[in-house]
PDB file of C-alpha atoms in Angstrom:
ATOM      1  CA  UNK A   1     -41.611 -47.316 -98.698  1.00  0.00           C
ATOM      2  CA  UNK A   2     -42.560 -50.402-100.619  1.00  0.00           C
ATOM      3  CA  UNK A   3     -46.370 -49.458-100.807  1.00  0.00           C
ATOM      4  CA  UNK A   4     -47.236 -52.239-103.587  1.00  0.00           C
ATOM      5  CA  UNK A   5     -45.965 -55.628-101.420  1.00  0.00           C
ATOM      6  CA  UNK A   6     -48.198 -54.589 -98.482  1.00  0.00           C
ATOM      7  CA  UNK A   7     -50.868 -56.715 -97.147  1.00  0.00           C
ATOM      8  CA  UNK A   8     -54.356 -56.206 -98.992  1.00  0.00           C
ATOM      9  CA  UNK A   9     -53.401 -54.947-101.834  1.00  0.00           C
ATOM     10  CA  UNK A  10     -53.461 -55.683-105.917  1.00  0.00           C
ATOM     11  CA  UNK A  11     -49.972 -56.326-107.234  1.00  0.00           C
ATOM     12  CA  UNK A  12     -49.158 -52.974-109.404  1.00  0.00           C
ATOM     13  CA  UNK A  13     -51.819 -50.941-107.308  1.00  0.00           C
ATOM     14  CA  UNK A  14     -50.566 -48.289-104.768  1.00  0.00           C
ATOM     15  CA  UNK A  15     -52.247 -49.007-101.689  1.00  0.00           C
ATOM     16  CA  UNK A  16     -53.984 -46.095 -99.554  1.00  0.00           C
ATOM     17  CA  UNK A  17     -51.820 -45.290 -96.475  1.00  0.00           C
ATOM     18  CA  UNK A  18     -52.907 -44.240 -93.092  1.00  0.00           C
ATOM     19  CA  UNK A  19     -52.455 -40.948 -91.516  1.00  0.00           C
ATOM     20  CA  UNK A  20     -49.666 -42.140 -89.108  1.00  0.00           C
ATOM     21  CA  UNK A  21     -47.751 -43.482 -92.304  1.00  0.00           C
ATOM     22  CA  UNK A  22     -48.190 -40.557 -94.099  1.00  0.00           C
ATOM     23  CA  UNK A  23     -46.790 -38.246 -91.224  1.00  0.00           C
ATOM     24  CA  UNK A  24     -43.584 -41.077 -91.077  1.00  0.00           C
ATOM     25  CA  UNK A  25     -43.100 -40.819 -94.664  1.00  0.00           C
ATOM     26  CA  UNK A  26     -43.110 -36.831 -94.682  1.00  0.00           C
ATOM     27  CA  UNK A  27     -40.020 -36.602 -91.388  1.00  0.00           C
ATOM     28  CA  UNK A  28     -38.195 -39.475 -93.405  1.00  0.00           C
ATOM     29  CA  UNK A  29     -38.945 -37.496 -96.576  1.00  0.00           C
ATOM     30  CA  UNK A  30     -37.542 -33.937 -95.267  1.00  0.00           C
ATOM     31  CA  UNK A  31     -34.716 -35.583 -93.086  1.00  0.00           C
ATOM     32  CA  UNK A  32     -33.075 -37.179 -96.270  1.00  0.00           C
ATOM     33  CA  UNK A  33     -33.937 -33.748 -98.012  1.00  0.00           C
ATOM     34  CA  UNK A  34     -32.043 -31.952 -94.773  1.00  0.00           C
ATOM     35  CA  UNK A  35     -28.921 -33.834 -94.715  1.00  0.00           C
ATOM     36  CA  UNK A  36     -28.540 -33.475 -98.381  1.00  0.00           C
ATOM     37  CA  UNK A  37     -28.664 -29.600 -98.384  1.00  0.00           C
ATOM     38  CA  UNK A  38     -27.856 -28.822 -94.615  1.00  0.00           C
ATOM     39  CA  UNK A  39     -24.342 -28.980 -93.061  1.00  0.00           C
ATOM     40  CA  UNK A  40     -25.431 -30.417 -89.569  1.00  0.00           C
ATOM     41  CA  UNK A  41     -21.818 -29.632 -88.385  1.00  0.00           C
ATOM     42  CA  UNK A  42     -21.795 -25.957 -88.881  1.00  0.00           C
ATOM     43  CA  UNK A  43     -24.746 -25.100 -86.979  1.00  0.00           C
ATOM     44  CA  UNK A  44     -23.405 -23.465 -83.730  1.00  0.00           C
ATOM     45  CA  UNK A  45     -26.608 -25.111 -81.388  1.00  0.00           C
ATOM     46  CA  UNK A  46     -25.789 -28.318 -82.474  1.00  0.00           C
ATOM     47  CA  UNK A  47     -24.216 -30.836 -80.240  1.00  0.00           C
ATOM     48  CA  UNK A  48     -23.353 -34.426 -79.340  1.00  0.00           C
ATOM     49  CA  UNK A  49     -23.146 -35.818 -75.910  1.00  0.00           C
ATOM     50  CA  UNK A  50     -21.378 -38.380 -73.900  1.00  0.00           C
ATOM     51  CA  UNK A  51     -24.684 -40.663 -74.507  1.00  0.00           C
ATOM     52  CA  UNK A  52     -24.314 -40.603 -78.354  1.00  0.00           C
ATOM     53  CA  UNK A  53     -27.521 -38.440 -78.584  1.00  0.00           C
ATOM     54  CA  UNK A  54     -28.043 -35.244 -80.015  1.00  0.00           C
ATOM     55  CA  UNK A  55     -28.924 -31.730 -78.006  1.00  0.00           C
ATOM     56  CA  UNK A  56     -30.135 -28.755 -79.417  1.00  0.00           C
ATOM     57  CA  UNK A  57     -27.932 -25.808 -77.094  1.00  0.00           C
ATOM     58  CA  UNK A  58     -30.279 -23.137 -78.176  1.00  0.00           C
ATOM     59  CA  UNK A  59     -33.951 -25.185 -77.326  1.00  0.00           C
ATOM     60  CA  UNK A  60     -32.484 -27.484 -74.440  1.00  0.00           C
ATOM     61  CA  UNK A  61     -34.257 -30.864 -75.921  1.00  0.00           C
ATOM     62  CA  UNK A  62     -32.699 -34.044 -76.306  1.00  0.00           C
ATOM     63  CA  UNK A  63     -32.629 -36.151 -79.863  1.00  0.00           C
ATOM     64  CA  UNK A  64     -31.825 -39.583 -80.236  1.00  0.00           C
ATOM     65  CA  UNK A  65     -30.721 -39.162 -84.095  1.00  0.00           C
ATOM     66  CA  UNK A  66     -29.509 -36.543 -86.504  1.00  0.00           C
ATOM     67  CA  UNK A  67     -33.294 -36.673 -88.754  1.00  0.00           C
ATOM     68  CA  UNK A  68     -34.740 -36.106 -85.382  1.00  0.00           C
ATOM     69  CA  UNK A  69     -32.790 -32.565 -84.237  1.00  0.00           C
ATOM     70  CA  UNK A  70     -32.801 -31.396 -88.125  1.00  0.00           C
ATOM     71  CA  UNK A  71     -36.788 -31.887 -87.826  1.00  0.00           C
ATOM     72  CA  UNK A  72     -36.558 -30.778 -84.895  1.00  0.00           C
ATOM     73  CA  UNK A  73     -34.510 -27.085 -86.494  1.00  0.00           C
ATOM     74  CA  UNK A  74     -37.787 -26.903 -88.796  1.00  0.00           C
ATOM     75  CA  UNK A  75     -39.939 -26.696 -86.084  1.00  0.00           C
ATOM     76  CA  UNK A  76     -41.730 -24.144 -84.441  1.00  0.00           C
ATOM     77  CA  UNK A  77     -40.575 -23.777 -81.124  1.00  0.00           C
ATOM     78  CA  UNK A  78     -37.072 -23.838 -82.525  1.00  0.00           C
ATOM     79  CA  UNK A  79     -37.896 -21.261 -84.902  1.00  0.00           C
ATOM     80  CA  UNK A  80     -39.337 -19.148 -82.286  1.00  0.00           C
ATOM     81  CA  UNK A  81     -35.981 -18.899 -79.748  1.00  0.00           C
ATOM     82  CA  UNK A  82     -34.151 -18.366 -82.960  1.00  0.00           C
ATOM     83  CA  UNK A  83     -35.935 -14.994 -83.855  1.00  0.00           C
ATOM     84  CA  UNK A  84     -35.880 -14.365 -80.262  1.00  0.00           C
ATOM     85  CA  UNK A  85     -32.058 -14.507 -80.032  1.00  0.00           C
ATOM     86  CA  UNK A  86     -31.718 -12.745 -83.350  1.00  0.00           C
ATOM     87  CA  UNK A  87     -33.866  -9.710 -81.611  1.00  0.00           C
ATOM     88  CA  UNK A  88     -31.946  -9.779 -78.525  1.00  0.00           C
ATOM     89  CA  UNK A  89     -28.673  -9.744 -80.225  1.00  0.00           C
ATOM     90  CA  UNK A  90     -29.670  -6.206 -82.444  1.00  0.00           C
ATOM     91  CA  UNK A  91     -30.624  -4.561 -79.420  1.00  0.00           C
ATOM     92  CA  UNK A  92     -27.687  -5.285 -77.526  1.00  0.00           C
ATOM     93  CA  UNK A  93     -26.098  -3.869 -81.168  1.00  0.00           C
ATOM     94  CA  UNK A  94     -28.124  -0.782 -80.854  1.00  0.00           C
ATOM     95  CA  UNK A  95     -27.262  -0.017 -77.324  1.00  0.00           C
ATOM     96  CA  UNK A  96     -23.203  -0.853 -78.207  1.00  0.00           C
ATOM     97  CA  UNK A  97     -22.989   1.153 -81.226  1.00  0.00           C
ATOM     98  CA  UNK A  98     -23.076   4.469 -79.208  1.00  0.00           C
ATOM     99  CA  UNK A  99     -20.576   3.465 -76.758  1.00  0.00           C
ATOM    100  CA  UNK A 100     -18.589   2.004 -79.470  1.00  0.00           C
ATOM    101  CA  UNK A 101     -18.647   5.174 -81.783  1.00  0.00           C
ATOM    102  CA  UNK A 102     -17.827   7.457 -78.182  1.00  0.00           C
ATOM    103  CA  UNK A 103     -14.630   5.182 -77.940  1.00  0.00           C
ATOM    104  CA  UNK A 104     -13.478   5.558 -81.319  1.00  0.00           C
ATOM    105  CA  UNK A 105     -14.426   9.245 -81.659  1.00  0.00           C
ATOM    106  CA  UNK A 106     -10.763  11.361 -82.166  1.00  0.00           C
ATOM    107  CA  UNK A 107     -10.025  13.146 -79.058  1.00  0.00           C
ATOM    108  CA  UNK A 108     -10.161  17.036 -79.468  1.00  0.00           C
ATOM    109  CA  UNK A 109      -6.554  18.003 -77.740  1.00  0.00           C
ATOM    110  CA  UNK A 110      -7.053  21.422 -76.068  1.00  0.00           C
ATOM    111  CA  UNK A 111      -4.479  23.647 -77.110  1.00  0.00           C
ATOM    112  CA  UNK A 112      -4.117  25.825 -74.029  1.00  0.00           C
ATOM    113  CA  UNK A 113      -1.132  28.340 -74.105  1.00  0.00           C
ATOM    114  CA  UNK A 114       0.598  28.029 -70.279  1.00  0.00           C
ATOM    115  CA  UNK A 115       1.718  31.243 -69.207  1.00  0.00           C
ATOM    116  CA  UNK A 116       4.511  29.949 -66.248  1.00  0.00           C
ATOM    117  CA  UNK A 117       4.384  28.373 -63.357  1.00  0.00           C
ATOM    118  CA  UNK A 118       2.308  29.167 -60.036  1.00  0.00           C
ATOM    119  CA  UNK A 119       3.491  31.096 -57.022  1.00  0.00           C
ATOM    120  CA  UNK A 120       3.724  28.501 -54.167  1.00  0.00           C
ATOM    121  CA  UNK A 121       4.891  28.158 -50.586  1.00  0.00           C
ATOM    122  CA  UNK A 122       5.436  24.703 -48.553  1.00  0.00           C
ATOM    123  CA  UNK A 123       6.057  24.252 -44.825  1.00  0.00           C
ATOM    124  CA  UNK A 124       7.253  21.372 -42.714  1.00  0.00           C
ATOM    125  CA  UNK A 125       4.304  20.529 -40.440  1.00  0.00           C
ATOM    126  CA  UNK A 126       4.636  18.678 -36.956  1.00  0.00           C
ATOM    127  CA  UNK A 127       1.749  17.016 -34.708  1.00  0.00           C
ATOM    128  CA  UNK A 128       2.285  17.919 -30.883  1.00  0.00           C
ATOM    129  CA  UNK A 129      -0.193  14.559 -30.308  1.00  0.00           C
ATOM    130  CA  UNK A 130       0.737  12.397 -32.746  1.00  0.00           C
ATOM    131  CA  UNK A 131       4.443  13.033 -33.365  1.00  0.00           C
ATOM    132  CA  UNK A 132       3.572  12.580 -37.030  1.00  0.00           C
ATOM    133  CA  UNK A 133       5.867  14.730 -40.040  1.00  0.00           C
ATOM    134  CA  UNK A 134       3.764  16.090 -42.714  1.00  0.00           C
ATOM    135  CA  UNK A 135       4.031  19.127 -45.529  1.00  0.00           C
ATOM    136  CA  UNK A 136       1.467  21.997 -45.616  1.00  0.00           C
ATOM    137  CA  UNK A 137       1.811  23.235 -49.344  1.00  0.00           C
ATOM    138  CA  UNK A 138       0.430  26.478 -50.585  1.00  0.00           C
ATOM    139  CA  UNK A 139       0.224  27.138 -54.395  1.00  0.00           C
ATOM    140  CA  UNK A 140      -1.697  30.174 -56.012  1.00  0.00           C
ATOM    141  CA  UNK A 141      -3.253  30.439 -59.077  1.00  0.00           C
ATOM    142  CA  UNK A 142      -4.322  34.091 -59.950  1.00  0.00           C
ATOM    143  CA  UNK A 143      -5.250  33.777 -63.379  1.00  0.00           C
ATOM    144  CA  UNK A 144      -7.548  30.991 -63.389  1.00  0.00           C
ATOM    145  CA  UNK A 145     -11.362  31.050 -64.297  1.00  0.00           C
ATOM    146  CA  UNK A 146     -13.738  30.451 -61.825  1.00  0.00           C
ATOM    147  CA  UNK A 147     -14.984  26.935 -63.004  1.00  0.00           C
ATOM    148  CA  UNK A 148     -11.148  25.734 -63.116  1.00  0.00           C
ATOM    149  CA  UNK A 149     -10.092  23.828 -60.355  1.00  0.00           C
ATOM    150  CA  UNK A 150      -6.788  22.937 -59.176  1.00  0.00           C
ATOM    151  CA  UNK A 151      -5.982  18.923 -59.233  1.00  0.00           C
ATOM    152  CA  UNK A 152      -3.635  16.986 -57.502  1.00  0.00           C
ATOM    153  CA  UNK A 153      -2.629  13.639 -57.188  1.00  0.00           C
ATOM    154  CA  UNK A 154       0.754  11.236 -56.049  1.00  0.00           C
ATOM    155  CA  UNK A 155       2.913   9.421 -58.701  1.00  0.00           C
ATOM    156  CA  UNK A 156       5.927   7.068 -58.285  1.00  0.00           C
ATOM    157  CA  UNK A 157       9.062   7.754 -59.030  1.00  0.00           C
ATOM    158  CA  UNK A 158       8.975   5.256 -61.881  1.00  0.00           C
ATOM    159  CA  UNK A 159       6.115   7.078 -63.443  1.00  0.00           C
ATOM    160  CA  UNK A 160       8.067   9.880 -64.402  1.00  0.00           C
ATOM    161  CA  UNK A 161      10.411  10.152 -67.117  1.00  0.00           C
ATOM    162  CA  UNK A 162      12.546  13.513 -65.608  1.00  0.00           C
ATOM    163  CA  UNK A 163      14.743  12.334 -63.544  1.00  0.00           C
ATOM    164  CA  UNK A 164      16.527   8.668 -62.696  1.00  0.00           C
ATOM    165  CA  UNK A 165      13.828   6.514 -60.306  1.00  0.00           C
ATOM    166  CA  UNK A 166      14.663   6.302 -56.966  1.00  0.00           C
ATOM    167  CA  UNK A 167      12.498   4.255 -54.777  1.00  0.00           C
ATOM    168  CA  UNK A 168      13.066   6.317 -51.820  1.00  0.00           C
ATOM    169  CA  UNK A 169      11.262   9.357 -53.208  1.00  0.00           C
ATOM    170  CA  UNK A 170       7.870  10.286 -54.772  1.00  0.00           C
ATOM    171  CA  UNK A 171       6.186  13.373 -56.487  1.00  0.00           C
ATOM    172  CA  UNK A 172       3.068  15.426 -55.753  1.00  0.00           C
ATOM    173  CA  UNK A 173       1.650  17.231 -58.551  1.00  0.00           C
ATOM    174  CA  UNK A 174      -0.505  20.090 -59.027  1.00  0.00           C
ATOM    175  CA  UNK A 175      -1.922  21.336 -62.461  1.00  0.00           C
ATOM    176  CA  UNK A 176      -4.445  24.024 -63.513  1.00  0.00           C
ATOM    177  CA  UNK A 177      -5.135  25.880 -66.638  1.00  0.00           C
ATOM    178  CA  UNK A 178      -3.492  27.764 -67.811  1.00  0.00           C
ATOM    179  CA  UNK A 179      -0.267  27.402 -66.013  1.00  0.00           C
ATOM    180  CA  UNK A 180       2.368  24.494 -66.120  1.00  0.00           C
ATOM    181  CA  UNK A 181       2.147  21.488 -64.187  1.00  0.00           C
ATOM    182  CA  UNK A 182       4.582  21.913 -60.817  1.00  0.00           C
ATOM    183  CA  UNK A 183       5.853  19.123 -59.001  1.00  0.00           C
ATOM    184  CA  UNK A 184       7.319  17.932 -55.528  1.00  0.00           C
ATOM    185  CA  UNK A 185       9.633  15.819 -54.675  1.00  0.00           C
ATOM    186  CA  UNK A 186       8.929  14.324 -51.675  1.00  0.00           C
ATOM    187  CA  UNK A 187       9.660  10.865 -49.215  1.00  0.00           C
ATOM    188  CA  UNK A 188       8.129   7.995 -50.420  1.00  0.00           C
ATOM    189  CA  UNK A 189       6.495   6.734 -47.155  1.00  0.00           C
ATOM    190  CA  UNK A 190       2.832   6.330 -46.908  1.00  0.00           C
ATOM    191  CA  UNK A 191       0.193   8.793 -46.581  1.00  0.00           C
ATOM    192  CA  UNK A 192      -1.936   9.131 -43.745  1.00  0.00           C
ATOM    193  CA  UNK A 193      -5.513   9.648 -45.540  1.00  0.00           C
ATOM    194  CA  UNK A 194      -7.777   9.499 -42.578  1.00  0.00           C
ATOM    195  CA  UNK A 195     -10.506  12.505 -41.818  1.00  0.00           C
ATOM    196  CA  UNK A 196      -8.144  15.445 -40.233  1.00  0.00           C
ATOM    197  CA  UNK A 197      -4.791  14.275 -41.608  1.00  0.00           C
ATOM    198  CA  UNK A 198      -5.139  15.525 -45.023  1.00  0.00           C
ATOM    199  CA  UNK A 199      -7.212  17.691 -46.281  1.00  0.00           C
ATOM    200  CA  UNK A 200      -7.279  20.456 -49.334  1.00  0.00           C
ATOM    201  CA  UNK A 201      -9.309  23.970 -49.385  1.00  0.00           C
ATOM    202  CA  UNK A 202      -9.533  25.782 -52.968  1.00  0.00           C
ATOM    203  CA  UNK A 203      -9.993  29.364 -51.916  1.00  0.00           C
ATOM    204  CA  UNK A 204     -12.248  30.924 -55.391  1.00  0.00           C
ATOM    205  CA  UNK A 205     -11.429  34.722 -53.443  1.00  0.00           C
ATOM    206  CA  UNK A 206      -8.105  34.377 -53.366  1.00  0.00           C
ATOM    207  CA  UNK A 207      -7.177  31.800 -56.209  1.00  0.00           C
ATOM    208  CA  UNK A 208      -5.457  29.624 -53.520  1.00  0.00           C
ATOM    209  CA  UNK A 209      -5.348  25.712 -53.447  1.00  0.00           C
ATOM    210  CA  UNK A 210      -3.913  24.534 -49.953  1.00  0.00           C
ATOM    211  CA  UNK A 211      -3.149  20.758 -49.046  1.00  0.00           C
ATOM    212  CA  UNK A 212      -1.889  19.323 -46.229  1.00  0.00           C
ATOM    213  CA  UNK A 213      -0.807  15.756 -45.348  1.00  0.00           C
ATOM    214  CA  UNK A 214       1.220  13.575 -42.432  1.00  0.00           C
ATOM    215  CA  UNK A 215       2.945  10.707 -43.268  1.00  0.00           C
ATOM    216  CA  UNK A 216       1.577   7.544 -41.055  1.00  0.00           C
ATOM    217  CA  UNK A 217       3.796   6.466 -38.392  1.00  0.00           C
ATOM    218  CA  UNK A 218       2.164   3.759 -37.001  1.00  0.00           C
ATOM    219  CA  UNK A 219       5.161   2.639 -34.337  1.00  0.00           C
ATOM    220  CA  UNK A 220       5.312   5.794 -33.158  1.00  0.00           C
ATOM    221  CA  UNK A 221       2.200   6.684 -32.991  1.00  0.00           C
ATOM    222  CA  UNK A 222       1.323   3.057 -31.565  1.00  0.00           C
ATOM    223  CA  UNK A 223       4.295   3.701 -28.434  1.00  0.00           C
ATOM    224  CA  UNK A 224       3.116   7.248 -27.726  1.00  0.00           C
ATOM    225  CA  UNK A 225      -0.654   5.864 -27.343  1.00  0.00           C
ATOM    226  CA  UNK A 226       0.834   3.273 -25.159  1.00  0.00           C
ATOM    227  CA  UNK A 227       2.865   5.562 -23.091  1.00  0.00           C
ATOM    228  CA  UNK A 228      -0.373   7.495 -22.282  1.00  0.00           C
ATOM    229  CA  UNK A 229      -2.407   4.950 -21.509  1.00  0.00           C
ATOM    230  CA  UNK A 230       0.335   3.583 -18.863  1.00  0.00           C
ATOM    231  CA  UNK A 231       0.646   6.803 -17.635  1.00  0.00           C
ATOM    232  CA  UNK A 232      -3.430   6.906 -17.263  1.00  0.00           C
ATOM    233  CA  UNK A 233      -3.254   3.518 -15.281  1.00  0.00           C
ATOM    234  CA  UNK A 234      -0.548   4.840 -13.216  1.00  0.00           C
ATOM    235  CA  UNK A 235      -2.725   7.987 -12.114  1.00  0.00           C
ATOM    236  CA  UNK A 236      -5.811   5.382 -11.181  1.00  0.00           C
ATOM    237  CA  UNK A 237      -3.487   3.082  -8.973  1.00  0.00           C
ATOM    238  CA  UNK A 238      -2.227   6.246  -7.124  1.00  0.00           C
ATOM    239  CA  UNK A 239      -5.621   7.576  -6.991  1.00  0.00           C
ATOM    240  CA  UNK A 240      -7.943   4.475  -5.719  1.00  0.00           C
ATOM    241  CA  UNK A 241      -9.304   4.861  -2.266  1.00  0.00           C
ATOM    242  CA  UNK A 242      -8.613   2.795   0.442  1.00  0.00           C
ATOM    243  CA  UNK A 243     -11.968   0.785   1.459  1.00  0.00           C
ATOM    244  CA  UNK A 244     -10.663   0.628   5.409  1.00  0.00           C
ATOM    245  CA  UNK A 245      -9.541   3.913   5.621  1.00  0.00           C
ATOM    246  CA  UNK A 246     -11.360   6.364   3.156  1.00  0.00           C
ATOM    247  CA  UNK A 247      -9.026   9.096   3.947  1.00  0.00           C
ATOM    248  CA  UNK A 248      -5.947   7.239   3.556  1.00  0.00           C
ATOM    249  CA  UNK A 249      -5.118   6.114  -0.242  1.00  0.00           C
ATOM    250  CA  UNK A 250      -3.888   3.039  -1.591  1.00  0.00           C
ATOM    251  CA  UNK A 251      -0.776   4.566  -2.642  1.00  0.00           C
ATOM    252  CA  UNK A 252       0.439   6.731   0.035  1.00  0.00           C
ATOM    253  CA  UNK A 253      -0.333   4.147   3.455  1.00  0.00           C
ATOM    254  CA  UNK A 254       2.200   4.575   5.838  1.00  0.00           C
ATOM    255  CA  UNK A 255       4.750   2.072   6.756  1.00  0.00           C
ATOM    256  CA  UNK A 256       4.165   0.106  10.187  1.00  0.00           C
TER     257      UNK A 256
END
């Protein structure tokens, strides 16, 4: 600022200035001194919107210039959410690095020796209500420990790499250490998983897994429920009393 031309004072003598024109003269000061060592562009809260002002991202305020959001980056409530951020971000780092380390940590691969495969027995299964198929299958372990349990589990046909995929078929698979995986080759149709059509039972006396399952036949099963219900409508027609003749029923009056 020109502080010699002023009004009131001596030509060659600095005139005194006030304390609004000293606090002018300090943001013009440090916002030439800011763009000169700052890079405005890199700094990842800065940004410019449709209106031609300036926002800070981190602070949510509003500036009309650049001097004003780089005094603004000075301040105190901007230095505030920064240390803020900077403490939320090493926690989150701390609470990562665990996970991360868990995740990158070598697996240990168990070398178990198998000793052959498991005894097993599997019988075709029928329900007298439902007309439903299913498979009751029987496979004994005898030389397991007593905190191994059998698993098993359904896989595709494309998910094995044994045999040529066929759509029409899938596999069920038991495993337990320390004898080989077995498989089945079964129909792929779907599997009736509702309470009482499959169920397993790991016997720990006699080292016996058991599993038993129905394919869902919903046509079927749908016609036979109709069937019986028809039949149940029937038996109430025959069965409904005649209101003019109690002992006479609806079914059986005799022809006049």
């Amino acid at each position: 600022m020109d502080f010699q031309n002023r009004v009131g004072s001596k030509p060659g003598a600095g005139g005194m200035m006030t304390s609004s024109e000293s606090n002018v003269a300090r943001r013009e000061r440090l916002r030439k001194l800011a763009l000169e060592t700052i890079d405005i562009e890199s700094d990842p809260y800065f940004m410019r919107n449709h209106l031609g002002s300036y926002e800070c991202k981190l602070c949510l305020t509003l500036h009309n210039n650049e001097g004003s959001y780089l005094a603004h980056t000075q301040g105190k409530k901007h230095q505030t959410n920064l240390a803020r951020r900077a403490a939320l971000e090493a926690k989150d780092k701390e609470h990562a690095a665990p996970a991360r380390a868990a995740a990158s940590a070598p697996r240990v691969k168990k070398n178990v020796v198998k000793i052959g495969r498991p005894g097993y027995k599997v019988t075709k299964v029928r329900d007298s209500r439902t007309r439903q198929f299913g498979l009751l299958v029987e496979v004994t372990y005898p030389e397991v420990t007593e905190e191994t349990k059998p698993r098993h589990r359904f896989m595709s046909a494309y998910e094995q790499h044994v045999e040529v995929p066929n759509r029409q078929y899938q596999y069920l698979l038991f495993a337990a250490e320390p004898y080989e995986t077995i498989a089945f080759k079964i129909q792929s149709r779907e599997i009736d998983m509702r309470p009482g059509r499959f169920w397993t039972y790991w016997d720990k006396d006699t080292h016996k897994f058991t599993l038993q399952f129905f394919y869902r036949n919903q046509t079927r099963q749908h016609q036979h429920d109709s069937n019986a219900y028809q039949q149940q409508q029937q038996q109430q027609q025959h069965s409904q009393v005649n209101p003019l003749n109690p002992y006479i029923l609806t079914g059986n009056e005799p022809h006049q």
